[in-house]
């Protein structure tokens, strides 16, 4: 039984899971592995996860620039 009182904790009886946005999935996965993304990394990971691969063609970073972290977060967030 679910209470309608907001002060009482009750289990959710939702029948369909809520669809999370790409940004929410990126944030959740990054948090789960203990990574704090820089703003550009979060934006890029969100766009890549959403399917905007054209963004990669204009991005150039040097060695140790953080692209491996972005790739790791995007790969993991696909399964969140």
PDB file of N, CA and C in Angstrom:
ATOM      1  N   UNK A   1       0.838  -1.172   0.000  1.00  0.00           N
ATOM      2  CA  UNK A   1       0.000   0.000   0.000  1.00  0.00           C
ATOM      3  C   UNK A   1       0.888   1.242   0.000  1.00  0.00           C
ATOM      4  N   UNK A   2       0.527   2.221  -0.779  1.00  0.00           N
ATOM      5  CA  UNK A   2       1.306   3.444  -0.904  1.00  0.00           C
ATOM      6  C   UNK A   2       0.560   4.579  -0.224  1.00  0.00           C
ATOM      7  N   UNK A   3       1.269   5.304   0.620  1.00  0.00           N
ATOM      8  CA  UNK A   3       0.684   6.446   1.309  1.00  0.00           C
ATOM      9  C   UNK A   3       0.806   7.681   0.437  1.00  0.00           C
ATOM     10  N   UNK A   4      -0.166   8.536   0.491  1.00  0.00           N
ATOM     11  CA  UNK A   4      -0.099   9.802  -0.242  1.00  0.00           C
ATOM     12  C   UNK A   4       0.509  10.899   0.615  1.00  0.00           C
ATOM     13  N   UNK A   5       0.860  10.583   1.832  1.00  0.00           N
ATOM     14  CA  UNK A   5       1.484  11.540   2.746  1.00  0.00           C
ATOM     15  C   UNK A   5       2.955  11.683   2.364  1.00  0.00           C
ATOM     16  N   UNK A   6       3.423  12.904   1.989  1.00  0.00           N
ATOM     17  CA  UNK A   6       4.818  13.072   1.543  1.00  0.00           C
ATOM     18  C   UNK A   6       5.846  12.849   2.649  1.00  0.00           C
ATOM     19  N   UNK A   7       5.411  12.844   3.907  1.00  0.00           N
ATOM     20  CA  UNK A   7       6.346  12.634   5.005  1.00  0.00           C
ATOM     21  C   UNK A   7       6.589  11.158   5.300  1.00  0.00           C
ATOM     22  N   UNK A   8       5.821  10.292   4.686  1.00  0.00           N
ATOM     23  CA  UNK A   8       5.962   8.860   4.919  1.00  0.00           C
ATOM     24  C   UNK A   8       6.670   8.231   3.721  1.00  0.00           C
ATOM     25  N   UNK A   9       7.770   7.518   3.999  1.00  0.00           N
ATOM     26  CA  UNK A   9       8.478   6.814   2.932  1.00  0.00           C
ATOM     27  C   UNK A   9       7.677   5.588   2.532  1.00  0.00           C
ATOM     28  N   UNK A  10       7.524   5.401   1.245  1.00  0.00           N
ATOM     29  CA  UNK A  10       6.812   4.236   0.750  1.00  0.00           C
ATOM     30  C   UNK A  10       7.461   3.785  -0.544  1.00  0.00           C
ATOM     31  N   UNK A  11       7.310   2.529  -0.867  1.00  0.00           N
ATOM     32  CA  UNK A  11       7.863   2.011  -2.106  1.00  0.00           C
ATOM     33  C   UNK A  11       7.069   2.543  -3.295  1.00  0.00           C
ATOM     34  N   UNK A  12       7.766   2.793  -4.358  1.00  0.00           N
ATOM     35  CA  UNK A  12       7.122   3.261  -5.580  1.00  0.00           C
ATOM     36  C   UNK A  12       6.478   2.074  -6.280  1.00  0.00           C
ATOM     37  N   UNK A  13       5.284   2.258  -6.739  1.00  0.00           N
ATOM     38  CA  UNK A  13       4.596   1.187  -7.455  1.00  0.00           C
ATOM     39  C   UNK A  13       4.441   1.554  -8.927  1.00  0.00           C
ATOM     40  N   UNK A  14       5.389   2.320  -9.430  1.00  0.00           N
ATOM     41  CA  UNK A  14       5.354   2.734 -10.825  1.00  0.00           C
ATOM     42  C   UNK A  14       5.423   1.499 -11.712  1.00  0.00           C
ATOM     43  N   UNK A  15       4.693   1.519 -12.801  1.00  0.00           N
ATOM     44  CA  UNK A  15       4.701   0.378 -13.697  1.00  0.00           C
ATOM     45  C   UNK A  15       5.745   0.505 -14.787  1.00  0.00           C
ATOM     46  N   UNK A  16       6.093   1.728 -15.155  1.00  0.00           N
ATOM     47  CA  UNK A  16       7.093   1.938 -16.194  1.00  0.00           C
ATOM     48  C   UNK A  16       8.250   2.751 -15.627  1.00  0.00           C
ATOM     49  N   UNK A  17       9.493   2.337 -15.905  1.00  0.00           N
ATOM     50  CA  UNK A  17      10.632   3.112 -15.414  1.00  0.00           C
ATOM     51  C   UNK A  17      10.715   4.458 -16.122  1.00  0.00           C
ATOM     52  N   UNK A  18      11.184   5.444 -15.407  1.00  0.00           N
ATOM     53  CA  UNK A  18      11.336   6.780 -15.982  1.00  0.00           C
ATOM     54  C   UNK A  18      12.563   6.786 -16.888  1.00  0.00           C
ATOM     55  N   UNK A  19      12.397   7.297 -18.101  1.00  0.00           N
ATOM     56  CA  UNK A  19      13.513   7.386 -19.052  1.00  0.00           C
ATOM     57  C   UNK A  19      14.422   8.535 -18.641  1.00  0.00           C
ATOM     58  N   UNK A  20      15.707   8.249 -18.483  1.00  0.00           N
ATOM     59  CA  UNK A  20      16.656   9.282 -18.073  1.00  0.00           C
ATOM     60  C   UNK A  20      17.291   9.910 -19.296  1.00  0.00           C
ATOM     61  N   UNK A  21      17.599  11.197 -19.186  1.00  0.00           N
ATOM     62  CA  UNK A  21      18.238  11.903 -20.294  1.00  0.00           C
ATOM     63  C   UNK A  21      19.702  11.484 -20.385  1.00  0.00           C
ATOM     64  N   UNK A  22      20.329  11.827 -21.502  1.00  0.00           N
ATOM     65  CA  UNK A  22      21.746  11.504 -21.685  1.00  0.00           C
ATOM     66  C   UNK A  22      22.589  12.171 -20.605  1.00  0.00           C
ATOM     67  N   UNK A  23      22.270  13.413 -20.270  1.00  0.00           N
ATOM     68  CA  UNK A  23      23.037  14.139 -19.234  1.00  0.00           C
ATOM     69  C   UNK A  23      22.901  13.451 -17.877  1.00  0.00           C
ATOM     70  N   UNK A  24      21.704  12.990 -17.543  1.00  0.00           N
ATOM     71  CA  UNK A  24      21.499  12.297 -16.268  1.00  0.00           C
ATOM     72  C   UNK A  24      22.272  10.988 -16.226  1.00  0.00           C
ATOM     73  N   UNK A  25      22.310  10.283 -17.344  1.00  0.00           N
ATOM     74  CA  UNK A  25      23.043   9.015 -17.395  1.00  0.00           C
ATOM     75  C   UNK A  25      24.548   9.247 -17.278  1.00  0.00           C
ATOM     76  N   UNK A  26      25.048  10.300 -17.950  1.00  0.00           N
ATOM     77  CA  UNK A  26      26.475  10.647 -17.860  1.00  0.00           C
ATOM     78  C   UNK A  26      26.828  10.995 -16.421  1.00  0.00           C
ATOM     79  N   UNK A  27      26.027  11.847 -15.800  1.00  0.00           N
ATOM     80  CA  UNK A  27      26.288  12.257 -14.417  1.00  0.00           C
ATOM     81  C   UNK A  27      26.256  11.068 -13.465  1.00  0.00           C
ATOM     82  N   UNK A  28      25.274  10.194 -13.633  1.00  0.00           N
ATOM     83  CA  UNK A  28      25.136   9.039 -12.743  1.00  0.00           C
ATOM     84  C   UNK A  28      26.329   8.096 -12.866  1.00  0.00           C
ATOM     85  N   UNK A  29      26.756   7.826 -14.102  1.00  0.00           N
ATOM     86  CA  UNK A  29      27.878   6.907 -14.265  1.00  0.00           C
ATOM     87  C   UNK A  29      29.178   7.529 -13.773  1.00  0.00           C
ATOM     88  N   UNK A  30      29.404   8.792 -14.087  1.00  0.00           N
ATOM     89  CA  UNK A  30      30.629   9.459 -13.631  1.00  0.00           C
ATOM     90  C   UNK A  30      30.700   9.447 -12.110  1.00  0.00           C
ATOM     91  N   UNK A  31      29.574   9.714 -11.452  1.00  0.00           N
ATOM     92  CA  UNK A  31      29.519   9.674  -9.988  1.00  0.00           C
ATOM     93  C   UNK A  31      29.809   8.269  -9.465  1.00  0.00           C
ATOM     94  N   UNK A  32      29.271   7.258 -10.155  1.00  0.00           N
ATOM     95  CA  UNK A  32      29.435   5.880  -9.683  1.00  0.00           C
ATOM     96  C   UNK A  32      30.882   5.400  -9.744  1.00  0.00           C
ATOM     97  N   UNK A  33      31.682   5.974 -10.647  1.00  0.00           N
ATOM     98  CA  UNK A  33      33.092   5.575 -10.722  1.00  0.00           C
ATOM     99  C   UNK A  33      34.015   6.602 -10.079  1.00  0.00           C
ATOM    100  N   UNK A  34      33.426   7.621  -9.455  1.00  0.00           N
ATOM    101  CA  UNK A  34      34.215   8.603  -8.717  1.00  0.00           C
ATOM    102  C   UNK A  34      34.951   9.612  -9.571  1.00  0.00           C
ATOM    103  N   UNK A  35      34.400   9.953 -10.729  1.00  0.00           N
ATOM    104  CA  UNK A  35      35.041  10.905 -11.639  1.00  0.00           C
ATOM    105  C   UNK A  35      34.286  12.221 -11.617  1.00  0.00           C
ATOM    106  N   UNK A  36      35.016  13.315 -11.454  1.00  0.00           N
ATOM    107  CA  UNK A  36      34.440  14.653 -11.579  1.00  0.00           C
ATOM    108  C   UNK A  36      34.785  15.163 -12.970  1.00  0.00           C
ATOM    109  N   UNK A  37      33.794  15.234 -13.835  1.00  0.00           N
ATOM    110  CA  UNK A  37      34.034  15.697 -15.199  1.00  0.00           C
ATOM    111  C   UNK A  37      34.170  17.206 -15.257  1.00  0.00           C
ATOM    112  N   UNK A  38      35.070  17.657 -16.120  1.00  0.00           N
ATOM    113  CA  UNK A  38      35.158  19.084 -16.404  1.00  0.00           C
ATOM    114  C   UNK A  38      33.951  19.446 -17.271  1.00  0.00           C
ATOM    115  N   UNK A  39      33.546  20.713 -17.284  1.00  0.00           N
ATOM    116  CA  UNK A  39      32.355  21.091 -18.074  1.00  0.00           C
ATOM    117  C   UNK A  39      32.418  20.660 -19.540  1.00  0.00           C
ATOM    118  N   UNK A  40      33.570  20.803 -20.186  1.00  0.00           N
ATOM    119  CA  UNK A  40      33.660  20.411 -21.590  1.00  0.00           C
ATOM    120  C   UNK A  40      33.534  18.899 -21.751  1.00  0.00           C
ATOM    121  N   UNK A  41      34.045  18.142 -20.773  1.00  0.00           N
ATOM    122  CA  UNK A  41      33.944  16.689 -20.840  1.00  0.00           C
ATOM    123  C   UNK A  41      32.496  16.244 -20.687  1.00  0.00           C
ATOM    124  N   UNK A  42      31.774  16.874 -19.744  1.00  0.00           N
ATOM    125  CA  UNK A  42      30.372  16.524 -19.526  1.00  0.00           C
ATOM    126  C   UNK A  42      29.545  16.837 -20.763  1.00  0.00           C
ATOM    127  N   UNK A  43      29.779  18.009 -21.356  1.00  0.00           N
ATOM    128  CA  UNK A  43      29.029  18.394 -22.549  1.00  0.00           C
ATOM    129  C   UNK A  43      29.315  17.445 -23.715  1.00  0.00           C
ATOM    130  N   UNK A  44      30.581  17.125 -23.912  1.00  0.00           N
ATOM    131  CA  UNK A  44      30.954  16.221 -24.999  1.00  0.00           C
ATOM    132  C   UNK A  44      30.376  14.826 -24.770  1.00  0.00           C
ATOM    133  N   UNK A  45      30.502  14.304 -23.560  1.00  0.00           N
ATOM    134  CA  UNK A  45      29.977  12.971 -23.255  1.00  0.00           C
ATOM    135  C   UNK A  45      28.467  12.924 -23.458  1.00  0.00           C
ATOM    136  N   UNK A  46      27.783  13.976 -23.056  1.00  0.00           N
ATOM    137  CA  UNK A  46      26.326  14.032 -23.229  1.00  0.00           C
ATOM    138  C   UNK A  46      25.958  14.024 -24.704  1.00  0.00           C
ATOM    139  N   UNK A  47      26.665  14.816 -25.508  1.00  0.00           N
ATOM    140  CA  UNK A  47      26.381  14.860 -26.943  1.00  0.00           C
ATOM    141  C   UNK A  47      26.682  13.523 -27.618  1.00  0.00           C
ATOM    142  N   UNK A  48      27.797  12.901 -27.254  1.00  0.00           N
ATOM    143  CA  UNK A  48      28.146  11.612 -27.844  1.00  0.00           C
ATOM    144  C   UNK A  48      27.137  10.535 -27.463  1.00  0.00           C
ATOM    145  N   UNK A  49      26.719  10.539 -26.214  1.00  0.00           N
ATOM    146  CA  UNK A  49      25.746   9.544 -25.763  1.00  0.00           C
ATOM    147  C   UNK A  49      24.408   9.740 -26.467  1.00  0.00           C
ATOM    148  N   UNK A  50      24.073  10.997 -26.767  1.00  0.00           N
ATOM    149  CA  UNK A  50      22.817  11.295 -27.452  1.00  0.00           C
ATOM    150  C   UNK A  50      22.901  11.008 -28.956  1.00  0.00           C
ATOM    151  N   UNK A  51      24.098  10.697 -29.459  1.00  0.00           N
ATOM    152  CA  UNK A  51      24.246  10.321 -30.858  1.00  0.00           C
ATOM    153  C   UNK A  51      24.825  11.391 -31.758  1.00  0.00           C
ATOM    154  N   UNK A  52      25.296  12.497 -31.208  1.00  0.00           N
ATOM    155  CA  UNK A  52      25.872  13.582 -32.005  1.00  0.00           C
ATOM    156  C   UNK A  52      27.370  13.354 -32.163  1.00  0.00           C
ATOM    157  N   UNK A  53      27.749  12.544 -33.157  1.00  0.00           N
ATOM    158  CA  UNK A  53      29.154  12.213 -33.351  1.00  0.00           C
ATOM    159  C   UNK A  53      29.892  13.249 -34.190  1.00  0.00           C
ATOM    160  N   UNK A  54      29.174  14.215 -34.749  1.00  0.00           N
ATOM    161  CA  UNK A  54      29.822  15.276 -35.519  1.00  0.00           C
ATOM    162  C   UNK A  54      30.678  16.155 -34.616  1.00  0.00           C
ATOM    163  N   UNK A  55      30.381  16.170 -33.326  1.00  0.00           N
ATOM    164  CA  UNK A  55      31.126  16.981 -32.373  1.00  0.00           C
ATOM    165  C   UNK A  55      32.592  16.558 -32.329  1.00  0.00           C
ATOM    166  N   UNK A  56      32.863  15.287 -32.495  1.00  0.00           N
ATOM    167  CA  UNK A  56      34.238  14.791 -32.439  1.00  0.00           C
ATOM    168  C   UNK A  56      35.101  15.333 -33.562  1.00  0.00           C
ATOM    169  N   UNK A  57      34.506  15.624 -34.706  1.00  0.00           N
ATOM    170  CA  UNK A  57      35.297  16.069 -35.849  1.00  0.00           C
ATOM    171  C   UNK A  57      35.911  17.454 -35.651  1.00  0.00           C
ATOM    172  N   UNK A  58      35.362  18.248 -34.737  1.00  0.00           N
ATOM    173  CA  UNK A  58      35.907  19.585 -34.521  1.00  0.00           C
ATOM    174  C   UNK A  58      36.693  19.687 -33.220  1.00  0.00           C
ATOM    175  N   UNK A  59      36.800  18.598 -32.498  1.00  0.00           N
ATOM    176  CA  UNK A  59      37.482  18.618 -31.217  1.00  0.00           C
ATOM    177  C   UNK A  59      38.914  18.117 -31.377  1.00  0.00           C
ATOM    178  N   UNK A  60      39.862  18.893 -30.904  1.00  0.00           N
ATOM    179  CA  UNK A  60      41.264  18.482 -30.918  1.00  0.00           C
ATOM    180  C   UNK A  60      41.829  18.727 -29.524  1.00  0.00           C
ATOM    181  N   UNK A  61      42.363  17.692 -28.924  1.00  0.00           N
ATOM    182  CA  UNK A  61      42.982  17.835 -27.607  1.00  0.00           C
ATOM    183  C   UNK A  61      44.369  17.217 -27.662  1.00  0.00           C
ATOM    184  N   UNK A  62      45.222  17.730 -26.831  1.00  0.00           N
ATOM    185  CA  UNK A  62      46.573  17.201 -26.763  1.00  0.00           C
ATOM    186  C   UNK A  62      46.626  15.930 -25.940  1.00  0.00           C
ATOM    187  N   UNK A  63      47.819  15.405 -25.793  1.00  0.00           N
ATOM    188  CA  UNK A  63      47.992  14.214 -24.959  1.00  0.00           C
ATOM    189  C   UNK A  63      47.570  14.533 -23.541  1.00  0.00           C
ATOM    190  N   UNK A  64      47.017  13.549 -22.884  1.00  0.00           N
ATOM    191  CA  UNK A  64      46.547  13.684 -21.503  1.00  0.00           C
ATOM    192  C   UNK A  64      45.483  14.775 -21.389  1.00  0.00           C
ATOM    193  N   UNK A  65      44.699  14.931 -22.439  1.00  0.00           N
ATOM    194  CA  UNK A  65      43.695  15.986 -22.468  1.00  0.00           C
ATOM    195  C   UNK A  65      42.352  15.614 -21.884  1.00  0.00           C
ATOM    196  N   UNK A  66      42.134  14.358 -21.534  1.00  0.00           N
ATOM    197  CA  UNK A  66      40.880  13.958 -20.916  1.00  0.00           C
ATOM    198  C   UNK A  66      39.918  13.216 -21.818  1.00  0.00           C
ATOM    199  N   UNK A  67      40.322  12.919 -23.048  1.00  0.00           N
ATOM    200  CA  UNK A  67      39.426  12.211 -23.960  1.00  0.00           C
ATOM    201  C   UNK A  67      39.188  10.768 -23.524  1.00  0.00           C
ATOM    202  N   UNK A  68      40.172  10.126 -22.941  1.00  0.00           N
ATOM    203  CA  UNK A  68      39.992   8.748 -22.494  1.00  0.00           C
ATOM    204  C   UNK A  68      38.921   8.686 -21.402  1.00  0.00           C
ATOM    205  N   UNK A  69      38.900   9.676 -20.527  1.00  0.00           N
ATOM    206  CA  UNK A  69      37.877   9.744 -19.483  1.00  0.00           C
ATOM    207  C   UNK A  69      36.502   9.898 -20.107  1.00  0.00           C
ATOM    208  N   UNK A  70      36.388  10.771 -21.102  1.00  0.00           N
ATOM    209  CA  UNK A  70      35.110  10.969 -21.792  1.00  0.00           C
ATOM    210  C   UNK A  70      34.658   9.659 -22.415  1.00  0.00           C
ATOM    211  N   UNK A  71      35.567   8.985 -23.093  1.00  0.00           N
ATOM    212  CA  UNK A  71      35.229   7.721 -23.749  1.00  0.00           C
ATOM    213  C   UNK A  71      34.759   6.684 -22.734  1.00  0.00           C
ATOM    214  N   UNK A  72      35.453   6.609 -21.598  1.00  0.00           N
ATOM    215  CA  UNK A  72      35.106   5.646 -20.546  1.00  0.00           C
ATOM    216  C   UNK A  72      33.710   5.937 -19.973  1.00  0.00           C
ATOM    217  N   UNK A  73      33.416   7.209 -19.761  1.00  0.00           N
ATOM    218  CA  UNK A  73      32.112   7.589 -19.222  1.00  0.00           C
ATOM    219  C   UNK A  73      30.996   7.304 -20.235  1.00  0.00           C
ATOM    220  N   UNK A  74      31.228   7.619 -21.499  1.00  0.00           N
ATOM    221  CA  UNK A  74      30.203   7.375 -22.525  1.00  0.00           C
ATOM    222  C   UNK A  74      29.930   5.879 -22.635  1.00  0.00           C
ATOM    223  N   UNK A  75      30.966   5.067 -22.680  1.00  0.00           N
ATOM    224  CA  UNK A  75      30.777   3.613 -22.776  1.00  0.00           C
ATOM    225  C   UNK A  75      29.999   3.067 -21.583  1.00  0.00           C
ATOM    226  N   UNK A  76      30.345   3.523 -20.384  1.00  0.00           N
ATOM    227  CA  UNK A  76      29.652   3.041 -19.200  1.00  0.00           C
ATOM    228  C   UNK A  76      28.236   3.564 -19.087  1.00  0.00           C
ATOM    229  N   UNK A  77      28.017   4.803 -19.477  1.00  0.00           N
ATOM    230  CA  UNK A  77      26.690   5.422 -19.350  1.00  0.00           C
ATOM    231  C   UNK A  77      25.671   4.783 -20.292  1.00  0.00           C
ATOM    232  N   UNK A  78      26.136   4.111 -21.314  1.00  0.00           N
ATOM    233  CA  UNK A  78      25.210   3.434 -22.219  1.00  0.00           C
ATOM    234  C   UNK A  78      24.425   2.348 -21.505  1.00  0.00           C
ATOM    235  N   UNK A  79      24.984   1.817 -20.446  1.00  0.00           N
ATOM    236  CA  UNK A  79      24.350   0.705 -19.742  1.00  0.00           C
ATOM    237  C   UNK A  79      23.684   1.126 -18.437  1.00  0.00           C
ATOM    238  N   UNK A  80      23.668   2.430 -18.148  1.00  0.00           N
ATOM    239  CA  UNK A  80      23.044   2.921 -16.896  1.00  0.00           C
ATOM    240  C   UNK A  80      21.552   3.069 -17.116  1.00  0.00           C
TER     241      UNK A  80
END
